[in-house]
JSON list of C-alpha atoms in Angstrom, two decimals:
[
{"chain": "A", "resi": 2, "resn": "MET", "atom": "CA", "xyz": [151.92, 115.20, 203.60]},
{"chain": "A", "resi": 3, "resn": "GLU", "atom": "CA", "xyz": [148.40, 115.12, 205.01]},
{"chain": "A", "resi": 4, "resn": "HIS", "atom": "CA", "xyz": [146.50, 111.87, 204.34]},
{"chain": "A", "resi": 5, "resn": "GLU", "atom": "CA", "xyz": [143.76, 113.42, 202.20]},
{"chain": "A", "resi": 6, "resn": "ALA", "atom": "CA", "xyz": [146.29, 115.28, 200.05]},
{"chain": "A", "resi": 7, "resn": "LEU", "atom": "CA", "xyz": [148.29, 112.08, 199.62]},
{"chain": "A", "resi": 8, "resn": "VAL", "atom": "CA", "xyz": [145.23, 110.11, 198.50]},
{"chain": "A", "resi": 9, "resn": "LYS", "atom": "CA", "xyz": [144.36, 112.83, 195.98]},
{"chain": "A", "resi": 10, "resn": "LYS", "atom": "CA", "xyz": [147.95, 112.85, 194.70]},
{"chain": "A", "resi": 11, "resn": "TRP", "atom": "CA", "xyz": [147.91, 109.07, 194.24]},
{"chain": "A", "resi": 12, "resn": "LEU", "atom": "CA", "xyz": [144.57, 109.21, 192.43]},
{"chain": "A", "resi": 13, "resn": "MET", "atom": "CA", "xyz": [145.72, 112.01, 190.12]},
{"chain": "A", "resi": 14, "resn": "SER", "atom": "CA", "xyz": [148.88, 110.08, 189.22]},
{"chain": "A", "resi": 15, "resn": "ASP", "atom": "CA", "xyz": [146.89, 106.92, 188.37]},
{"chain": "A", "resi": 16, "resn": "GLN", "atom": "CA", "xyz": [145.94, 107.21, 184.71]},
{"chain": "A", "resi": 17, "resn": "ALA", "atom": "CA", "xyz": [143.27, 104.49, 184.75]},
{"chain": "A", "resi": 18, "resn": "ARG", "atom": "CA", "xyz": [141.58, 105.85, 187.86]},
{"chain": "A", "resi": 19, "resn": "MET", "atom": "CA", "xyz": [141.56, 109.37, 186.46]},
{"chain": "A", "resi": 20, "resn": "GLU", "atom": "CA", "xyz": [140.04, 108.04, 183.25]},
{"chain": "A", "resi": 21, "resn": "ALA", "atom": "CA", "xyz": [137.31, 106.27, 185.25]},
{"chain": "A", "resi": 22, "resn": "LEU", "atom": "CA", "xyz": [136.64, 109.45, 187.26]},
{"chain": "A", "resi": 23, "resn": "THR", "atom": "CA", "xyz": [136.39, 111.51, 184.07]},
{"chain": "A", "resi": 24, "resn": "ILE", "atom": "CA", "xyz": [133.98, 109.04, 182.47]},
{"chain": "A", "resi": 25, "resn": "ALA", "atom": "CA", "xyz": [131.84, 108.94, 185.62]},
{"chain": "A", "resi": 26, "resn": "ALA", "atom": "CA", "xyz": [131.84, 112.74, 185.95]},
{"chain": "A", "resi": 27, "resn": "ALA", "atom": "CA", "xyz": [130.44, 113.07, 182.44]},
{"chain": "A", "resi": 28, "resn": "ARG", "atom": "CA", "xyz": [127.26, 111.29, 183.63]},
{"chain": "A", "resi": 29, "resn": "LYS", "atom": "CA", "xyz": [126.54, 114.26, 185.95]},
{"chain": "A", "resi": 30, "resn": "LEU", "atom": "CA", "xyz": [124.81, 112.04, 188.50]},
{"chain": "A", "resi": 31, "resn": "PRO", "atom": "CA", "xyz": [123.77, 113.67, 191.77]},
{"chain": "A", "resi": 32, "resn": "GLY", "atom": "CA", "xyz": [126.06, 112.96, 194.72]},
{"chain": "A", "resi": 33, "resn": "TRP", "atom": "CA", "xyz": [128.21, 110.55, 192.72]},
{"chain": "A", "resi": 34, "resn": "CYS", "atom": "CA", "xyz": [131.58, 109.07, 193.56]},
{"chain": "A", "resi": 35, "resn": "LEU", "atom": "CA", "xyz": [133.69, 106.01, 192.77]},
{"chain": "A", "resi": 36, "resn": "ALA", "atom": "CA", "xyz": [133.97, 104.19, 196.05]},
{"chain": "A", "resi": 37, "resn": "ALA", "atom": "CA", "xyz": [135.00, 101.10, 197.94]},
{"chain": "A", "resi": 38, "resn": "GLY", "atom": "CA", "xyz": [137.98, 99.31, 196.38]},
{"chain": "A", "resi": 39, "resn": "PHE", "atom": "CA", "xyz": [138.53, 102.19, 193.95]},
{"chain": "A", "resi": 40, "resn": "VAL", "atom": "CA", "xyz": [140.22, 104.24, 196.67]},
{"chain": "A", "resi": 41, "resn": "ARG", "atom": "CA", "xyz": [140.81, 101.65, 199.40]},
{"chain": "A", "resi": 42, "resn": "ASN", "atom": "CA", "xyz": [142.84, 99.27, 197.22]},
{"chain": "A", "resi": 43, "resn": "LEU", "atom": "CA", "xyz": [144.99, 102.08, 195.83]},
{"chain": "A", "resi": 44, "resn": "VAL", "atom": "CA", "xyz": [145.97, 103.24, 199.31]},
{"chain": "A", "resi": 45, "resn": "TRP", "atom": "CA", "xyz": [146.65, 99.72, 200.56]},
{"chain": "A", "resi": 46, "resn": "ASP", "atom": "CA", "xyz": [148.75, 99.01, 197.43]},
{"chain": "A", "resi": 47, "resn": "LYS", "atom": "CA", "xyz": [150.82, 102.14, 198.07]},
{"chain": "A", "resi": 48, "resn": "LEU", "atom": "CA", "xyz": [151.28, 101.32, 201.76]},
{"chain": "A", "resi": 49, "resn": "HIS", "atom": "CA", "xyz": [152.48, 97.85, 200.79]},
{"chain": "A", "resi": 50, "resn": "ASN", "atom": "CA", "xyz": [154.89, 99.32, 198.21]},
{"chain": "A", "resi": 51, "resn": "PHE", "atom": "CA", "xyz": [153.38, 97.30, 195.38]},
{"chain": "A", "resi": 52, "resn": "SER", "atom": "CA", "xyz": [154.97, 98.11, 192.03]},
{"chain": "A", "resi": 53, "resn": "LYS", "atom": "CA", "xyz": [151.69, 97.35, 190.24]},
{"chain": "A", "resi": 54, "resn": "ASN", "atom": "CA", "xyz": [148.13, 98.14, 191.33]},
{"chain": "A", "resi": 55, "resn": "THR", "atom": "CA", "xyz": [145.90, 95.31, 192.44]},
{"chain": "A", "resi": 56, "resn": "ALA", "atom": "CA", "xyz": [143.26, 94.65, 189.79]},
{"chain": "A", "resi": 57, "resn": "LEU", "atom": "CA", "xyz": [139.78, 95.93, 190.56]},
{"chain": "A", "resi": 58, "resn": "ASN", "atom": "CA", "xyz": [136.96, 93.36, 190.34]},
{"chain": "A", "resi": 59, "resn": "ASP", "atom": "CA", "xyz": [134.60, 96.24, 189.68]},
{"chain": "A", "resi": 60, "resn": "ILE", "atom": "CA", "xyz": [134.37, 100.00, 189.84]},
{"chain": "A", "resi": 61, "resn": "ASP", "atom": "CA", "xyz": [131.59, 101.02, 192.18]},
{"chain": "A", "resi": 62, "resn": "LEU", "atom": "CA", "xyz": [129.88, 104.14, 190.88]},
{"chain": "A", "resi": 63, "resn": "ILE", "atom": "CA", "xyz": [127.45, 105.25, 193.55]},
{"chain": "A", "resi": 64, "resn": "TYR", "atom": "CA", "xyz": [125.13, 108.23, 193.52]},
{"chain": "A", "resi": 65, "resn": "PHE", "atom": "CA", "xyz": [122.08, 109.59, 195.33]},
{"chain": "A", "resi": 66, "resn": "ASP", "atom": "CA", "xyz": [118.87, 110.28, 193.44]},
{"chain": "A", "resi": 67, "resn": "PRO", "atom": "CA", "xyz": [115.65, 109.83, 195.43]},
{"chain": "A", "resi": 68, "resn": "ASP", "atom": "CA", "xyz": [113.58, 110.80, 192.34]},
{"chain": "A", "resi": 69, "resn": "ASP", "atom": "CA", "xyz": [114.32, 107.54, 190.51]},
{"chain": "A", "resi": 70, "resn": "ILE", "atom": "CA", "xyz": [115.31, 104.59, 192.68]},
{"chain": "A", "resi": 71, "resn": "SER", "atom": "CA", "xyz": [114.60, 101.92, 190.07]},
{"chain": "A", "resi": 72, "resn": "ASP", "atom": "CA", "xyz": [117.04, 99.10, 189.43]},
{"chain": "A", "resi": 73, "resn": "SER", "atom": "CA", "xyz": [116.53, 99.68, 185.72]},
{"chain": "A", "resi": 74, "resn": "ARG", "atom": "CA", "xyz": [118.04, 103.17, 185.95]},
{"chain": "A", "resi": 75, "resn": "ASP", "atom": "CA", "xyz": [121.24, 101.72, 187.40]},
{"chain": "A", "resi": 76, "resn": "HIS", "atom": "CA", "xyz": [121.34, 99.14, 184.58]},
{"chain": "A", "resi": 77, "resn": "GLU", "atom": "CA", "xyz": [120.86, 101.86, 181.97]},
{"chain": "A", "resi": 78, "resn": "ILE", "atom": "CA", "xyz": [123.73, 103.89, 183.46]},
{"chain": "A", "resi": 79, "resn": "GLU", "atom": "CA", "xyz": [125.96, 100.79, 183.57]},
{"chain": "A", "resi": 80, "resn": "GLN", "atom": "CA", "xyz": [125.15, 100.01, 179.94]},
{"chain": "A", "resi": 81, "resn": "GLY", "atom": "CA", "xyz": [126.00, 103.55, 178.91]},
{"chain": "A", "resi": 82, "resn": "LEU", "atom": "CA", "xyz": [129.31, 103.36, 180.77]},
{"chain": "A", "resi": 83, "resn": "ARG", "atom": "CA", "xyz": [130.17, 100.05, 179.11]},
{"chain": "A", "resi": 84, "resn": "GLU", "atom": "CA", "xyz": [129.54, 101.60, 175.72]},
{"chain": "A", "resi": 85, "resn": "VAL", "atom": "CA", "xyz": [132.34, 104.14, 176.31]},
{"chain": "A", "resi": 86, "resn": "SER", "atom": "CA", "xyz": [134.84, 102.06, 178.31]},
{"chain": "A", "resi": 87, "resn": "THR", "atom": "CA", "xyz": [135.89, 98.54, 179.22]},
{"chain": "A", "resi": 88, "resn": "PHE", "atom": "CA", "xyz": [135.95, 99.18, 182.96]},
{"chain": "A", "resi": 89, "resn": "PRO", "atom": "CA", "xyz": [133.95, 96.71, 185.09]},
{"chain": "A", "resi": 90, "resn": "TRP", "atom": "CA", "xyz": [131.25, 99.16, 186.25]},
{"chain": "A", "resi": 91, "resn": "SER", "atom": "CA", "xyz": [128.82, 98.49, 189.08]},
{"chain": "A", "resi": 92, "resn": "VAL", "atom": "CA", "xyz": [126.25, 101.27, 189.57]},
{"chain": "A", "resi": 93, "resn": "LYS", "atom": "CA", "xyz": [124.07, 101.65, 192.66]},
{"chain": "A", "resi": 94, "resn": "ASN", "atom": "CA", "xyz": [121.75, 104.48, 193.63]},
{"chain": "A", "resi": 95, "resn": "GLN", "atom": "CA", "xyz": [122.28, 104.85, 197.37]},
{"chain": "A", "resi": 96, "resn": "ALA", "atom": "CA", "xyz": [118.80, 106.38, 197.74]},
{"chain": "A", "resi": 97, "resn": "ARG", "atom": "CA", "xyz": [117.35, 102.84, 197.64]},
{"chain": "A", "resi": 98, "resn": "MET", "atom": "CA", "xyz": [120.05, 100.86, 199.44]},
{"chain": "A", "resi": 99, "resn": "HIS", "atom": "CA", "xyz": [118.41, 101.42, 202.84]},
{"chain": "A", "resi": 100, "resn": "GLU", "atom": "CA", "xyz": [115.69, 98.99, 201.73]},
{"chain": "A", "resi": 101, "resn": "ARG", "atom": "CA", "xyz": [118.20, 96.22, 201.11]},
{"chain": "A", "resi": 102, "resn": "ASN", "atom": "CA", "xyz": [119.90, 96.93, 204.44]},
{"chain": "A", "resi": 103, "resn": "SER", "atom": "CA", "xyz": [116.72, 97.36, 206.53]},
{"chain": "A", "resi": 104, "resn": "ASP", "atom": "CA", "xyz": [117.78, 100.87, 207.58]},
{"chain": "A", "resi": 105, "resn": "CYS", "atom": "CA", "xyz": [115.93, 104.16, 207.77]},
{"chain": "A", "resi": 106, "resn": "PRO", "atom": "CA", "xyz": [116.19, 106.04, 204.46]},
{"chain": "A", "resi": 107, "resn": "TYR", "atom": "CA", "xyz": [119.61, 107.52, 203.80]},
{"chain": "A", "resi": 108, "resn": "THR", "atom": "CA", "xyz": [119.91, 111.26, 203.28]},
{"chain": "A", "resi": 109, "resn": "SER", "atom": "CA", "xyz": [122.94, 111.35, 200.96]},
{"chain": "A", "resi": 110, "resn": "THR", "atom": "CA", "xyz": [125.67, 109.27, 199.39]},
{"chain": "A", "resi": 111, "resn": "GLU", "atom": "CA", "xyz": [127.93, 109.97, 202.36]},
{"chain": "A", "resi": 112, "resn": "ASP", "atom": "CA", "xyz": [125.19, 109.01, 204.82]},
{"chain": "A", "resi": 113, "resn": "ALA", "atom": "CA", "xyz": [124.68, 105.70, 202.98]},
{"chain": "A", "resi": 114, "resn": "MET", "atom": "CA", "xyz": [128.43, 105.02, 203.00]},
{"chain": "A", "resi": 115, "resn": "SER", "atom": "CA", "xyz": [128.48, 105.55, 206.77]},
{"chain": "A", "resi": 116, "resn": "PHE", "atom": "CA", "xyz": [126.52, 102.28, 207.06]},
{"chain": "A", "resi": 117, "resn": "TRP", "atom": "CA", "xyz": [128.93, 100.16, 205.03]},
{"chain": "A", "resi": 118, "resn": "VAL", "atom": "CA", "xyz": [130.34, 97.09, 206.78]},
{"chain": "A", "resi": 119, "resn": "GLU", "atom": "CA", "xyz": [133.99, 98.25, 206.97]},
{"chain": "A", "resi": 120, "resn": "VAL", "atom": "CA", "xyz": [135.18, 101.74, 207.86]},
{"chain": "A", "resi": 121, "resn": "GLU", "atom": "CA", "xyz": [138.03, 101.60, 205.33]},
{"chain": "A", "resi": 122, "resn": "THR", "atom": "CA", "xyz": [135.70, 100.75, 202.45]},
{"chain": "A", "resi": 123, "resn": "ALA", "atom": "CA", "xyz": [133.62, 103.91, 203.04]},
{"chain": "A", "resi": 124, "resn": "VAL", "atom": "CA", "xyz": [135.85, 106.20, 200.97]},
{"chain": "A", "resi": 125, "resn": "GLY", "atom": "CA", "xyz": [135.03, 107.52, 197.53]},
{"chain": "A", "resi": 126, "resn": "ALA", "atom": "CA", "xyz": [136.44, 109.94, 195.00]},
{"chain": "A", "resi": 127, "resn": "ALA", "atom": "CA", "xyz": [134.76, 112.27, 192.52]},
{"chain": "A", "resi": 128, "resn": "LEU", "atom": "CA", "xyz": [135.66, 115.22, 190.35]},
{"chain": "A", "resi": 129, "resn": "ASP", "atom": "CA", "xyz": [134.27, 118.67, 191.01]},
{"chain": "A", "resi": 130, "resn": "ASP", "atom": "CA", "xyz": [133.16, 121.03, 188.24]},
{"chain": "A", "resi": 131, "resn": "ASP", "atom": "CA", "xyz": [136.77, 122.21, 187.80]},
{"chain": "A", "resi": 132, "resn": "GLY", "atom": "CA", "xyz": [138.06, 118.64, 187.39]},
{"chain": "A", "resi": 133, "resn": "ASP", "atom": "CA", "xyz": [139.70, 118.54, 190.83]},
{"chain": "A", "resi": 134, "resn": "VAL", "atom": "CA", "xyz": [139.56, 115.33, 192.87]},
{"chain": "A", "resi": 135, "resn": "ILE", "atom": "CA", "xyz": [137.32, 115.48, 195.91]},
{"chain": "A", "resi": 136, "resn": "LEU", "atom": "CA", "xyz": [136.98, 112.75, 198.51]},
{"chain": "A", "resi": 137, "resn": "VAL", "atom": "CA", "xyz": [133.82, 111.49, 200.16]},
{"chain": "A", "resi": 138, "resn": "ALA", "atom": "CA", "xyz": [134.69, 109.79, 203.43]},
{"chain": "A", "resi": 139, "resn": "PRO", "atom": "CA", "xyz": [132.25, 109.71, 206.35]},
{"chain": "A", "resi": 140, "resn": "PHE", "atom": "CA", "xyz": [135.00, 108.34, 208.63]},
{"chain": "A", "resi": 141, "resn": "GLY", "atom": "CA", "xyz": [137.83, 110.32, 207.03]},
{"chain": "A", "resi": 142, "resn": "VAL", "atom": "CA", "xyz": [140.74, 108.77, 205.15]},
{"chain": "A", "resi": 143, "resn": "LYS", "atom": "CA", "xyz": [143.08, 108.24, 208.09]},
{"chain": "A", "resi": 144, "resn": "PRO", "atom": "CA", "xyz": [141.74, 104.71, 208.80]},
{"chain": "A", "resi": 145, "resn": "LEU", "atom": "CA", "xyz": [143.13, 103.66, 205.40]},
{"chain": "A", "resi": 146, "resn": "PHE", "atom": "CA", "xyz": [146.62, 104.50, 206.68]},
{"chain": "A", "resi": 147, "resn": "ASP", "atom": "CA", "xyz": [146.25, 102.53, 209.92]},
{"chain": "A", "resi": 148, "resn": "TYR", "atom": "CA", "xyz": [146.77, 99.13, 208.21]},
{"chain": "A", "resi": 149, "resn": "THR", "atom": "CA", "xyz": [143.40, 98.00, 209.58]},
{"chain": "A", "resi": 150, "resn": "ILE", "atom": "CA", "xyz": [140.16, 96.48, 208.42]},
{"chain": "A", "resi": 151, "resn": "THR", "atom": "CA", "xyz": [137.64, 97.84, 210.91]},
{"chain": "A", "resi": 152, "resn": "LEU", "atom": "CA", "xyz": [134.11, 96.67, 211.62]},
{"chain": "A", "resi": 153, "resn": "ASN", "atom": "CA", "xyz": [131.83, 99.69, 211.34]},
{"chain": "A", "resi": 154, "resn": "PRO", "atom": "CA", "xyz": [130.21, 100.27, 214.75]},
{"chain": "A", "resi": 155, "resn": "LYS", "atom": "CA", "xyz": [127.15, 101.67, 212.93]},
{"chain": "A", "resi": 156, "resn": "ARG", "atom": "CA", "xyz": [126.76, 98.35, 211.10]},
{"chain": "A", "resi": 157, "resn": "PRO", "atom": "CA", "xyz": [128.01, 95.75, 213.59]},
{"chain": "A", "resi": 158, "resn": "LYS", "atom": "CA", "xyz": [127.39, 92.70, 211.40]},
{"chain": "A", "resi": 159, "resn": "ARG", "atom": "CA", "xyz": [130.33, 90.61, 212.49]},
{"chain": "A", "resi": 160, "resn": "THR", "atom": "CA", "xyz": [129.44, 87.60, 210.34]},
{"chain": "A", "resi": 161, "resn": "ASP", "atom": "CA", "xyz": [129.14, 89.73, 207.18]},
{"chain": "A", "resi": 162, "resn": "PHE", "atom": "CA", "xyz": [132.39, 91.47, 208.10]},
{"chain": "A", "resi": 163, "resn": "GLU", "atom": "CA", "xyz": [134.30, 88.20, 208.55]},
{"chain": "A", "resi": 164, "resn": "THR", "atom": "CA", "xyz": [132.77, 86.70, 205.40]},
{"chain": "A", "resi": 165, "resn": "ARG", "atom": "CA", "xyz": [133.85, 89.71, 203.34]},
{"chain": "A", "resi": 166, "resn": "ILE", "atom": "CA", "xyz": [137.41, 89.60, 204.71]},
{"chain": "A", "resi": 167, "resn": "CYS", "atom": "CA", "xyz": [137.73, 85.92, 203.73]},
{"chain": "A", "resi": 168, "resn": "ALA", "atom": "CA", "xyz": [135.93, 86.16, 200.38]},
{"chain": "A", "resi": 169, "resn": "LYS", "atom": "CA", "xyz": [137.87, 89.21, 199.26]},
{"chain": "A", "resi": 170, "resn": "ARG", "atom": "CA", "xyz": [141.19, 87.77, 200.52]},
{"chain": "A", "resi": 171, "resn": "TRP", "atom": "CA", "xyz": [142.31, 91.16, 201.85]},
{"chain": "A", "resi": 172, "resn": "LEU", "atom": "CA", "xyz": [144.72, 89.69, 204.43]},
{"chain": "A", "resi": 173, "resn": "GLN", "atom": "CA", "xyz": [146.38, 87.56, 201.76]},
{"chain": "A", "resi": 174, "resn": "THR", "atom": "CA", "xyz": [146.62, 90.43, 199.26]},
{"chain": "A", "resi": 175, "resn": "TRP", "atom": "CA", "xyz": [147.79, 93.02, 201.81]},
{"chain": "A", "resi": 176, "resn": "PRO", "atom": "CA", "xyz": [149.53, 90.98, 204.56]},
{"chain": "A", "resi": 177, "resn": "ARG", "atom": "CA", "xyz": [150.38, 93.96, 206.77]},
{"chain": "A", "resi": 178, "resn": "LEU", "atom": "CA", "xyz": [146.69, 94.60, 207.48]},
{"chain": "A", "resi": 179, "resn": "VAL", "atom": "CA", "xyz": [145.11, 93.63, 210.78]},
{"chain": "A", "resi": 180, "resn": "VAL", "atom": "CA", "xyz": [141.46, 93.10, 211.60]},
{"chain": "A", "resi": 181, "resn": "LYS", "atom": "CA", "xyz": [140.00, 95.53, 214.12]},
{"chain": "A", "resi": 182, "resn": "VAL", "atom": "CA", "xyz": [136.65, 94.98, 215.80]},
{"chain": "A", "resi": 183, "resn": "LEU", "atom": "CA", "xyz": [135.58, 97.88, 218.01]}
]
């Protein structure tokens, strides 16, 4: 089975992730997806044949709205999400993240994700208007199946990369992974 189809199948068979996607879709945010560990961890869990999913520290709901880049909007959205679920939401409008990262303004959610520190983290999932899972992945989903943690050549911050690997304990959680610096 093709990698993208497999990721979609795994997401659709994960009740909690589908619930989170449904809740996020109801917000009707522009260019939204649930990204980072939401997809990455699921794939790595499956590749490691874990019988139980690794717990998510948070669920990263990202979106792209250049008309309102205020921090307060993200907090309002988070509060609304917490009123309808117990998931650990983290909401970030990618239209302002270029400021934090000292980049030129991003043009979309996918463009913003293409600057994330690790290639494998830059994968998100959303639901289309018909309720079908769609993937947002500027580098594709194949890197998730390569058992690698890869420094993004567009964001070659080696110290941040190494700090994240240690802090998040990815190599301890998924011991078959290897670090790849291009």
